[in-house]
Amino acid sequence: MDTRRDIESRLDIESLITNFYDEVKRDPVISIIFTEIVPLDWDHHIPLIVDFWETILLDKPVYKRNAMDVHYKLNNIYPLKKEHFDSWLSLFYATLDRLFKGPLVELAKKRSRDIAGLMMYKMNNTIL
Ligand code: HEM
């Protein structure tokens, strides 16, 4: 039986992001970025990402930073290529589909694909 429901709360987004990063940390293509290139303080980083998705999915404007700038800086020290965006998106989609189902899942996929596509275009002048 399929018991998945849609994303409904900040708690749901926390679960989504924690599960996503568990996968990211194991991924052969992008884990190095999060563990060695930018050794992240996860207790600081995860609430920021949760704020970001709460702003988009639950329409609560809690994220006030500039997510693009962070990735430009990252791109300067470690160029982000198609393979990195492909891995990021495929892990994000898989985590969304494993845990939830519904219109907000589809919105999260669309927004992440659009943002990743924009990052890819601005960094590499090619489309994803
Ligand atoms: C190749 C794909 C990606 C990689 C390797 C990546 C990596 C990272 C890293 C290492 C940071 C932390 C930077 C720092 O604190 O210095 C970060 C922050 C962040 N990323 Fe990504 N990212 C990717 C794609 C995306 C996409 C597609 C989105 C949005 C849909 C996204 C949203 C964010 C947000 C919201 C932050 C927090 C920014 C802040 O500090 O306010 N990332 N990312």
JSON list of C-alpha atoms and ligand atoms in Angstrom, two decimals:
[
{"chain": "A", "resi": 1, "resn": "MET", "atom": "CA", "xyz": [0.00, 0.00, 0.00]},
{"chain": "A", "resi": 2, "resn": "ASP", "atom": "CA", "xyz": [1.28, 3.45, -0.90]},
{"chain": "A", "resi": 3, "resn": "THR", "atom": "CA", "xyz": [1.13, 5.55, 2.29]},
{"chain": "A", "resi": 4, "resn": "ARG", "atom": "CA", "xyz": [3.00, 8.54, 0.92]},
{"chain": "A", "resi": 5, "resn": "ARG", "atom": "CA", "xyz": [1.33, 11.93, 1.36]},
{"chain": "A", "resi": 6, "resn": "ASP", "atom": "CA", "xyz": [2.32, 15.43, 0.27]},
{"chain": "A", "resi": 7, "resn": "ILE", "atom": "CA", "xyz": [4.80, 17.71, 2.08]},
{"chain": "A", "resi": 8, "resn": "GLU", "atom": "CA", "xyz": [2.79, 19.63, 4.68]},
{"chain": "A", "resi": 9, "resn": "SER", "atom": "CA", "xyz": [5.05, 21.20, 7.29]},
{"chain": "A", "resi": 10, "resn": "ARG", "atom": "CA", "xyz": [8.53, 22.39, 8.21]},
{"chain": "A", "resi": 11, "resn": "LEU", "atom": "CA", "xyz": [9.00, 19.04, 9.96]},
{"chain": "A", "resi": 12, "resn": "ASP", "atom": "CA", "xyz": [8.36, 17.28, 6.64]},
{"chain": "A", "resi": 13, "resn": "ILE", "atom": "CA", "xyz": [10.95, 19.50, 4.93]},
{"chain": "A", "resi": 14, "resn": "GLU", "atom": "CA", "xyz": [13.47, 18.71, 7.71]},
{"chain": "A", "resi": 15, "resn": "SER", "atom": "CA", "xyz": [12.92, 15.02, 7.06]},
{"chain": "A", "resi": 16, "resn": "LEU", "atom": "CA", "xyz": [13.29, 15.54, 3.29]},
{"chain": "A", "resi": 17, "resn": "ILE", "atom": "CA", "xyz": [16.56, 17.45, 3.65]},
{"chain": "A", "resi": 18, "resn": "THR", "atom": "CA", "xyz": [18.10, 15.14, 6.25]},
{"chain": "A", "resi": 19, "resn": "ASN", "atom": "CA", "xyz": [17.35, 12.13, 4.07]},
{"chain": "A", "resi": 20, "resn": "PHE", "atom": "CA", "xyz": [18.64, 13.94, 0.97]},
{"chain": "A", "resi": 21, "resn": "TYR", "atom": "CA", "xyz": [21.98, 14.73, 2.62]},
{"chain": "A", "resi": 22, "resn": "ASP", "atom": "CA", "xyz": [22.33, 11.15, 3.86]},
{"chain": "A", "resi": 23, "resn": "GLU", "atom": "CA", "xyz": [22.31, 10.21, 0.16]},
{"chain": "A", "resi": 24, "resn": "VAL", "atom": "CA", "xyz": [24.53, 13.14, -0.88]},
{"chain": "A", "resi": 25, "resn": "LYS", "atom": "CA", "xyz": [27.18, 12.08, 1.65]},
{"chain": "A", "resi": 26, "resn": "ARG", "atom": "CA", "xyz": [27.30, 8.62, 0.02]},
{"chain": "A", "resi": 27, "resn": "ASP", "atom": "CA", "xyz": [27.29, 9.79, -3.60]},
{"chain": "A", "resi": 28, "resn": "PRO", "atom": "CA", "xyz": [30.51, 9.09, -5.55]},
{"chain": "A", "resi": 29, "resn": "VAL", "atom": "CA", "xyz": [30.23, 12.26, -7.68]},
{"chain": "A", "resi": 30, "resn": "ILE", "atom": "CA", "xyz": [29.21, 15.02, -5.26]},
{"chain": "A", "resi": 31, "resn": "SER", "atom": "CA", "xyz": [29.94, 13.85, -1.71]},
{"chain": "A", "resi": 32, "resn": "ILE", "atom": "CA", "xyz": [33.48, 15.25, -1.90]},
{"chain": "A", "resi": 33, "resn": "ILE", "atom": "CA", "xyz": [32.10, 18.78, -2.39]},
{"chain": "A", "resi": 34, "resn": "PHE", "atom": "CA", "xyz": [30.14, 18.66, 0.86]},
{"chain": "A", "resi": 35, "resn": "THR", "atom": "CA", "xyz": [32.72, 16.87, 2.96]},
{"chain": "A", "resi": 36, "resn": "GLU", "atom": "CA", "xyz": [36.13, 18.03, 1.72]},
{"chain": "A", "resi": 37, "resn": "ILE", "atom": "CA", "xyz": [35.84, 21.06, -0.57]},
{"chain": "A", "resi": 38, "resn": "VAL", "atom": "CA", "xyz": [33.43, 22.86, 1.78]},
{"chain": "A", "resi": 39, "resn": "PRO", "atom": "CA", "xyz": [33.49, 20.96, 5.06]},
{"chain": "A", "resi": 40, "resn": "LEU", "atom": "CA", "xyz": [30.02, 21.86, 6.24]},
{"chain": "A", "resi": 41, "resn": "ASP", "atom": "CA", "xyz": [28.78, 22.45, 9.72]},
{"chain": "A", "resi": 42, "resn": "TRP", "atom": "CA", "xyz": [25.56, 20.51, 9.17]},
{"chain": "A", "resi": 43, "resn": "ASP", "atom": "CA", "xyz": [23.84, 21.97, 12.25]},
{"chain": "A", "resi": 44, "resn": "HIS", "atom": "CA", "xyz": [24.26, 25.39, 10.66]},
{"chain": "A", "resi": 45, "resn": "HIS", "atom": "CA", "xyz": [23.65, 24.38, 7.05]},
{"chain": "A", "resi": 46, "resn": "ILE", "atom": "CA", "xyz": [20.53, 22.20, 7.33]},
{"chain": "A", "resi": 47, "resn": "PRO", "atom": "CA", "xyz": [18.28, 24.88, 8.91]},
{"chain": "A", "resi": 48, "resn": "LEU", "atom": "CA", "xyz": [19.25, 27.27, 6.07]},
{"chain": "A", "resi": 49, "resn": "ILE", "atom": "CA", "xyz": [18.23, 24.76, 3.41]},
{"chain": "A", "resi": 50, "resn": "VAL", "atom": "CA", "xyz": [15.03, 24.02, 5.31]},
{"chain": "A", "resi": 51, "resn": "ASP", "atom": "CA", "xyz": [14.31, 27.79, 5.40]},
{"chain": "A", "resi": 52, "resn": "PHE", "atom": "CA", "xyz": [14.92, 27.91, 1.64]},
{"chain": "A", "resi": 53, "resn": "TRP", "atom": "CA", "xyz": [12.41, 25.15, 0.89]},
{"chain": "A", "resi": 54, "resn": "GLU", "atom": "CA", "xyz": [9.88, 26.39, 3.45]},
{"chain": "A", "resi": 55, "resn": "THR", "atom": "CA", "xyz": [9.92, 29.74, 1.61]},
{"chain": "A", "resi": 56, "resn": "ILE", "atom": "CA", "xyz": [9.26, 28.05, -1.73]},
{"chain": "A", "resi": 57, "resn": "LEU", "atom": "CA", "xyz": [6.92, 25.22, -0.78]},
{"chain": "A", "resi": 58, "resn": "LEU", "atom": "CA", "xyz": [4.96, 26.56, 2.18]},
{"chain": "A", "resi": 59, "resn": "ASP", "atom": "CA", "xyz": [4.97, 30.19, 1.05]},
{"chain": "A", "resi": 60, "resn": "LYS", "atom": "CA", "xyz": [6.58, 31.41, 4.30]},
{"chain": "A", "resi": 61, "resn": "PRO", "atom": "CA", "xyz": [9.31, 33.99, 3.57]},
{"chain": "A", "resi": 62, "resn": "VAL", "atom": "CA", "xyz": [11.85, 32.80, 6.15]},
{"chain": "A", "resi": 63, "resn": "TYR", "atom": "CA", "xyz": [14.85, 32.52, 3.78]},
{"chain": "A", "resi": 64, "resn": "LYS", "atom": "CA", "xyz": [16.44, 35.94, 3.25]},
{"chain": "A", "resi": 65, "resn": "ARG", "atom": "CA", "xyz": [19.85, 35.03, 1.85]},
{"chain": "A", "resi": 66, "resn": "ASN", "atom": "CA", "xyz": [21.19, 34.74, -1.69]},
{"chain": "A", "resi": 67, "resn": "ALA", "atom": "CA", "xyz": [21.55, 31.08, -2.60]},
{"chain": "A", "resi": 68, "resn": "MET", "atom": "CA", "xyz": [23.04, 31.87, -6.04]},
{"chain": "A", "resi": 69, "resn": "ASP", "atom": "CA", "xyz": [26.02, 33.78, -4.57]},
{"chain": "A", "resi": 70, "resn": "VAL", "atom": "CA", "xyz": [26.98, 30.83, -2.40]},
{"chain": "A", "resi": 71, "resn": "HIS", "atom": "CA", "xyz": [27.21, 28.62, -5.49]},
{"chain": "A", "resi": 72, "resn": "TYR", "atom": "CA", "xyz": [29.19, 31.18, -7.52]},
{"chain": "A", "resi": 73, "resn": "LYS", "atom": "CA", "xyz": [31.78, 31.23, -4.73]},
{"chain": "A", "resi": 74, "resn": "LEU", "atom": "CA", "xyz": [31.79, 27.44, -4.67]},
{"chain": "A", "resi": 75, "resn": "ASN", "atom": "CA", "xyz": [32.14, 27.35, -8.47]},
{"chain": "A", "resi": 76, "resn": "ASN", "atom": "CA", "xyz": [35.25, 29.55, -8.19]},
{"chain": "A", "resi": 77, "resn": "ILE", "atom": "CA", "xyz": [37.05, 27.02, -6.02]},
{"chain": "A", "resi": 78, "resn": "TYR", "atom": "CA", "xyz": [35.49, 23.87, -7.49]},
{"chain": "A", "resi": 79, "resn": "PRO", "atom": "CA", "xyz": [33.86, 24.24, -10.92]},
{"chain": "A", "resi": 80, "resn": "LEU", "atom": "CA", "xyz": [30.34, 22.82, -10.95]},
{"chain": "A", "resi": 81, "resn": "LYS", "atom": "CA", "xyz": [29.68, 20.76, -14.08]},
{"chain": "A", "resi": 82, "resn": "LYS", "atom": "CA", "xyz": [26.77, 18.89, -15.64]},
{"chain": "A", "resi": 83, "resn": "GLU", "atom": "CA", "xyz": [27.66, 15.66, -13.83]},
{"chain": "A", "resi": 84, "resn": "HIS", "atom": "CA", "xyz": [27.39, 17.43, -10.44]},
{"chain": "A", "resi": 85, "resn": "PHE", "atom": "CA", "xyz": [23.99, 18.96, -11.23]},
{"chain": "A", "resi": 86, "resn": "ASP", "atom": "CA", "xyz": [22.73, 15.64, -12.63]},
{"chain": "A", "resi": 87, "resn": "SER", "atom": "CA", "xyz": [23.73, 13.80, -9.43]},
{"chain": "A", "resi": 88, "resn": "TRP", "atom": "CA", "xyz": [22.30, 16.51, -7.18]},
{"chain": "A", "resi": 89, "resn": "LEU", "atom": "CA", "xyz": [18.96, 16.52, -9.03]},
{"chain": "A", "resi": 90, "resn": "SER", "atom": "CA", "xyz": [18.65, 12.78, -9.30]},
{"chain": "A", "resi": 91, "resn": "LEU", "atom": "CA", "xyz": [19.26, 12.34, -5.55]},
{"chain": "A", "resi": 92, "resn": "PHE", "atom": "CA", "xyz": [16.82, 15.14, -4.73]},
{"chain": "A", "resi": 93, "resn": "TYR", "atom": "CA", "xyz": [14.09, 13.68, -6.95]},
{"chain": "A", "resi": 94, "resn": "ALA", "atom": "CA", "xyz": [14.65, 10.15, -5.60]},
{"chain": "A", "resi": 95, "resn": "THR", "atom": "CA", "xyz": [14.42, 11.37, -1.99]},
{"chain": "A", "resi": 96, "resn": "LEU", "atom": "CA", "xyz": [11.26, 13.35, -2.74]},
{"chain": "A", "resi": 97, "resn": "ASP", "atom": "CA", "xyz": [9.63, 10.33, -4.40]},
{"chain": "A", "resi": 98, "resn": "ARG", "atom": "CA", "xyz": [10.69, 7.91, -1.67]},
{"chain": "A", "resi": 99, "resn": "LEU", "atom": "CA", "xyz": [9.16, 9.98, 1.14]},
{"chain": "A", "resi": 100, "resn": "PHE", "atom": "CA", "xyz": [6.29, 12.03, -0.29]},
{"chain": "A", "resi": 101, "resn": "LYS", "atom": "CA", "xyz": [3.79, 12.29, -3.10]},
{"chain": "A", "resi": 102, "resn": "GLY", "atom": "CA", "xyz": [1.66, 15.18, -4.34]},
{"chain": "A", "resi": 103, "resn": "PRO", "atom": "CA", "xyz": [1.61, 18.66, -5.89]},
{"chain": "A", "resi": 104, "resn": "LEU", "atom": "CA", "xyz": [4.31, 20.10, -3.58]},
{"chain": "A", "resi": 105, "resn": "VAL", "atom": "CA", "xyz": [6.63, 17.24, -4.55]},
{"chain": "A", "resi": 106, "resn": "GLU", "atom": "CA", "xyz": [6.14, 18.20, -8.18]},
{"chain": "A", "resi": 107, "resn": "LEU", "atom": "CA", "xyz": [6.69, 21.88, -7.34]},
{"chain": "A", "resi": 108, "resn": "ALA", "atom": "CA", "xyz": [9.94, 21.02, -5.51]},
{"chain": "A", "resi": 109, "resn": "LYS", "atom": "CA", "xyz": [11.12, 19.07, -8.57]},
{"chain": "A", "resi": 110, "resn": "LYS", "atom": "CA", "xyz": [10.26, 21.89, -10.93]},
{"chain": "A", "resi": 111, "resn": "ARG", "atom": "CA", "xyz": [11.89, 24.61, -8.82]},
{"chain": "A", "resi": 112, "resn": "SER", "atom": "CA", "xyz": [15.05, 22.58, -8.19]},
{"chain": "A", "resi": 113, "resn": "ARG", "atom": "CA", "xyz": [15.35, 21.73, -11.89]},
{"chain": "A", "resi": 114, "resn": "ASP", "atom": "CA", "xyz": [14.86, 25.41, -12.86]},
{"chain": "A", "resi": 115, "resn": "ILE", "atom": "CA", "xyz": [17.39, 26.66, -10.29]},
{"chain": "A", "resi": 116, "resn": "ALA", "atom": "CA", "xyz": [19.95, 23.97, -11.17]},
{"chain": "A", "resi": 117, "resn": "GLY", "atom": "CA", "xyz": [19.44, 24.82, -14.87]},
{"chain": "A", "resi": 118, "resn": "LEU", "atom": "CA", "xyz": [20.01, 28.51, -14.17]},
{"chain": "A", "resi": 119, "resn": "MET", "atom": "CA", "xyz": [23.16, 27.77, -12.13]},
{"chain": "A", "resi": 120, "resn": "MET", "atom": "CA", "xyz": [24.47, 25.50, -14.89]},
{"chain": "A", "resi": 121, "resn": "TYR", "atom": "CA", "xyz": [23.79, 28.13, -17.55]},
{"chain": "A", "resi": 122, "resn": "LYS", "atom": "CA", "xyz": [25.41, 30.96, -15.60]},
{"chain": "A", "resi": 123, "resn": "MET", "atom": "CA", "xyz": [28.45, 28.87, -14.69]},
{"chain": "A", "resi": 124, "resn": "ASN", "atom": "CA", "xyz": [29.05, 26.97, -17.92]},
{"chain": "A", "resi": 125, "resn": "ASN", "atom": "CA", "xyz": [27.05, 28.83, -20.57]},
{"chain": "A", "resi": 126, "resn": "THR", "atom": "CA", "xyz": [25.31, 25.61, -21.51]},
{"chain": "A", "resi": 127, "resn": "ILE", "atom": "CA", "xyz": [21.91, 24.23, -20.65]},
{"chain": "A", "resi": 128, "resn": "LEU", "atom": "CA", "xyz": [21.47, 21.22, -18.38]},
{"chain": "B", "resi": 1, "resn": "HEM", "atom": "C1", "xyz": [25.88, 20.76, -8.31]},
{"chain": "B", "resi": 1, "resn": "HEM", "atom": "C2", "xyz": [24.87, 20.94, -7.46]},
{"chain": "B", "resi": 1, "resn": "HEM", "atom": "C3", "xyz": [25.05, 21.57, -6.11]},
{"chain": "B", "resi": 1, "resn": "HEM", "atom": "C4", "xyz": [26.11, 21.52, -5.25]},
{"chain": "B", "resi": 1, "resn": "HEM", "atom": "C5", "xyz": [27.41, 20.74, -5.40]},
{"chain": "B", "resi": 1, "resn": "HEM", "atom": "C6", "xyz": [25.77, 22.34, -4.10]},
{"chain": "B", "resi": 1, "resn": "HEM", "atom": "C7", "xyz": [26.59, 22.54, -3.00]},
{"chain": "B", "resi": 1, "resn": "HEM", "atom": "C8", "xyz": [26.33, 23.40, -1.97]},
{"chain": "B", "resi": 1, "resn": "HEM", "atom": "C9", "xyz": [27.24, 23.69, -0.88]},
{"chain": "B", "resi": 1, "resn": "HEM", "atom": "C10", "xyz": [28.63, 23.07, -0.71]},
{"chain": "B", "resi": 1, "resn": "HEM", "atom": "C11", "xyz": [26.66, 24.60, -0.09]},
{"chain": "B", "resi": 1, "resn": "HEM", "atom": "C12", "xyz": [27.22, 25.25, 1.19]},
{"chain": "B", "resi": 1, "resn": "HEM", "atom": "C13", "xyz": [28.06, 26.41, 0.83]},
{"chain": "B", "resi": 1, "resn": "HEM", "atom": "C14", "xyz": [28.60, 27.15, 2.03]},
{"chain": "B", "resi": 1, "resn": "HEM", "atom": "O1", "xyz": [27.95, 27.18, 3.11]},
{"chain": "B", "resi": 1, "resn": "HEM", "atom": "O2", "xyz": [29.69, 27.72, 1.90]},
{"chain": "B", "resi": 1, "resn": "HEM", "atom": "C15", "xyz": [25.34, 24.87, -0.64]},
{"chain": "B", "resi": 1, "resn": "HEM", "atom": "C16", "xyz": [24.41, 25.73, -0.10]},
{"chain": "B", "resi": 1, "resn": "HEM", "atom": "C17", "xyz": [23.12, 25.85, -0.54]},
{"chain": "B", "resi": 1, "resn": "HEM", "atom": "N1", "xyz": [22.58, 25.23, -1.64]},
{"chain": "B", "resi": 1, "resn": "HEM", "atom": "FE1", "xyz": [23.56, 24.09, -2.97]},
{"chain": "B", "resi": 1, "resn": "HEM", "atom": "N2", "xyz": [24.52, 22.88, -4.28]},
{"chain": "B", "resi": 1, "resn": "HEM", "atom": "C18", "xyz": [24.05, 22.44, -5.48]},
{"chain": "B", "resi": 1, "resn": "HEM", "atom": "C19", "xyz": [22.83, 22.74, -6.04]},
{"chain": "B", "resi": 1, "resn": "HEM", "atom": "C20", "xyz": [21.83, 23.41, -5.41]},
{"chain": "B", "resi": 1, "resn": "HEM", "atom": "C21", "xyz": [20.51, 23.64, -5.94]},
{"chain": "B", "resi": 1, "resn": "HEM", "atom": "C22", "xyz": [20.03, 23.15, -7.31]},
{"chain": "B", "resi": 1, "resn": "HEM", "atom": "C23", "xyz": [19.82, 24.33, -4.99]},
{"chain": "B", "resi": 1, "resn": "HEM", "atom": "C24", "xyz": [18.40, 24.83, -5.01]},
{"chain": "B", "resi": 1, "resn": "HEM", "atom": "C25", "xyz": [17.43, 24.26, -5.67]},
{"chain": "B", "resi": 1, "resn": "HEM", "atom": "C26", "xyz": [20.70, 24.55, -3.87]},
{"chain": "B", "resi": 1, "resn": "HEM", "atom": "C27", "xyz": [20.37, 25.23, -2.72]},
{"chain": "B", "resi": 1, "resn": "HEM", "atom": "C28", "xyz": [21.26, 25.61, -1.74]},
{"chain": "B", "resi": 1, "resn": "HEM", "atom": "C29", "xyz": [20.93, 26.52, -0.64]},
{"chain": "B", "resi": 1, "resn": "HEM", "atom": "C30", "xyz": [19.59, 27.17, -0.36]},
{"chain": "B", "resi": 1, "resn": "HEM", "atom": "C31", "xyz": [22.12, 26.68, 0.10]},
{"chain": "B", "resi": 1, "resn": "HEM", "atom": "C32", "xyz": [22.31, 27.55, 1.37]},
{"chain": "B", "resi": 1, "resn": "HEM", "atom": "C33", "xyz": [22.81, 28.90, 0.94]},
{"chain": "B", "resi": 1, "resn": "HEM", "atom": "C34", "xyz": [23.00, 29.82, 2.14]},
{"chain": "B", "resi": 1, "resn": "HEM", "atom": "O3", "xyz": [24.07, 29.74, 2.79]},
{"chain": "B", "resi": 1, "resn": "HEM", "atom": "O4", "xyz": [22.09, 30.59, 2.41]},
{"chain": "B", "resi": 1, "resn": "HEM", "atom": "N3", "xyz": [21.91, 23.98, -4.15]},
{"chain": "B", "resi": 1, "resn": "HEM", "atom": "N4", "xyz": [25.19, 24.14, -1.79]}
]
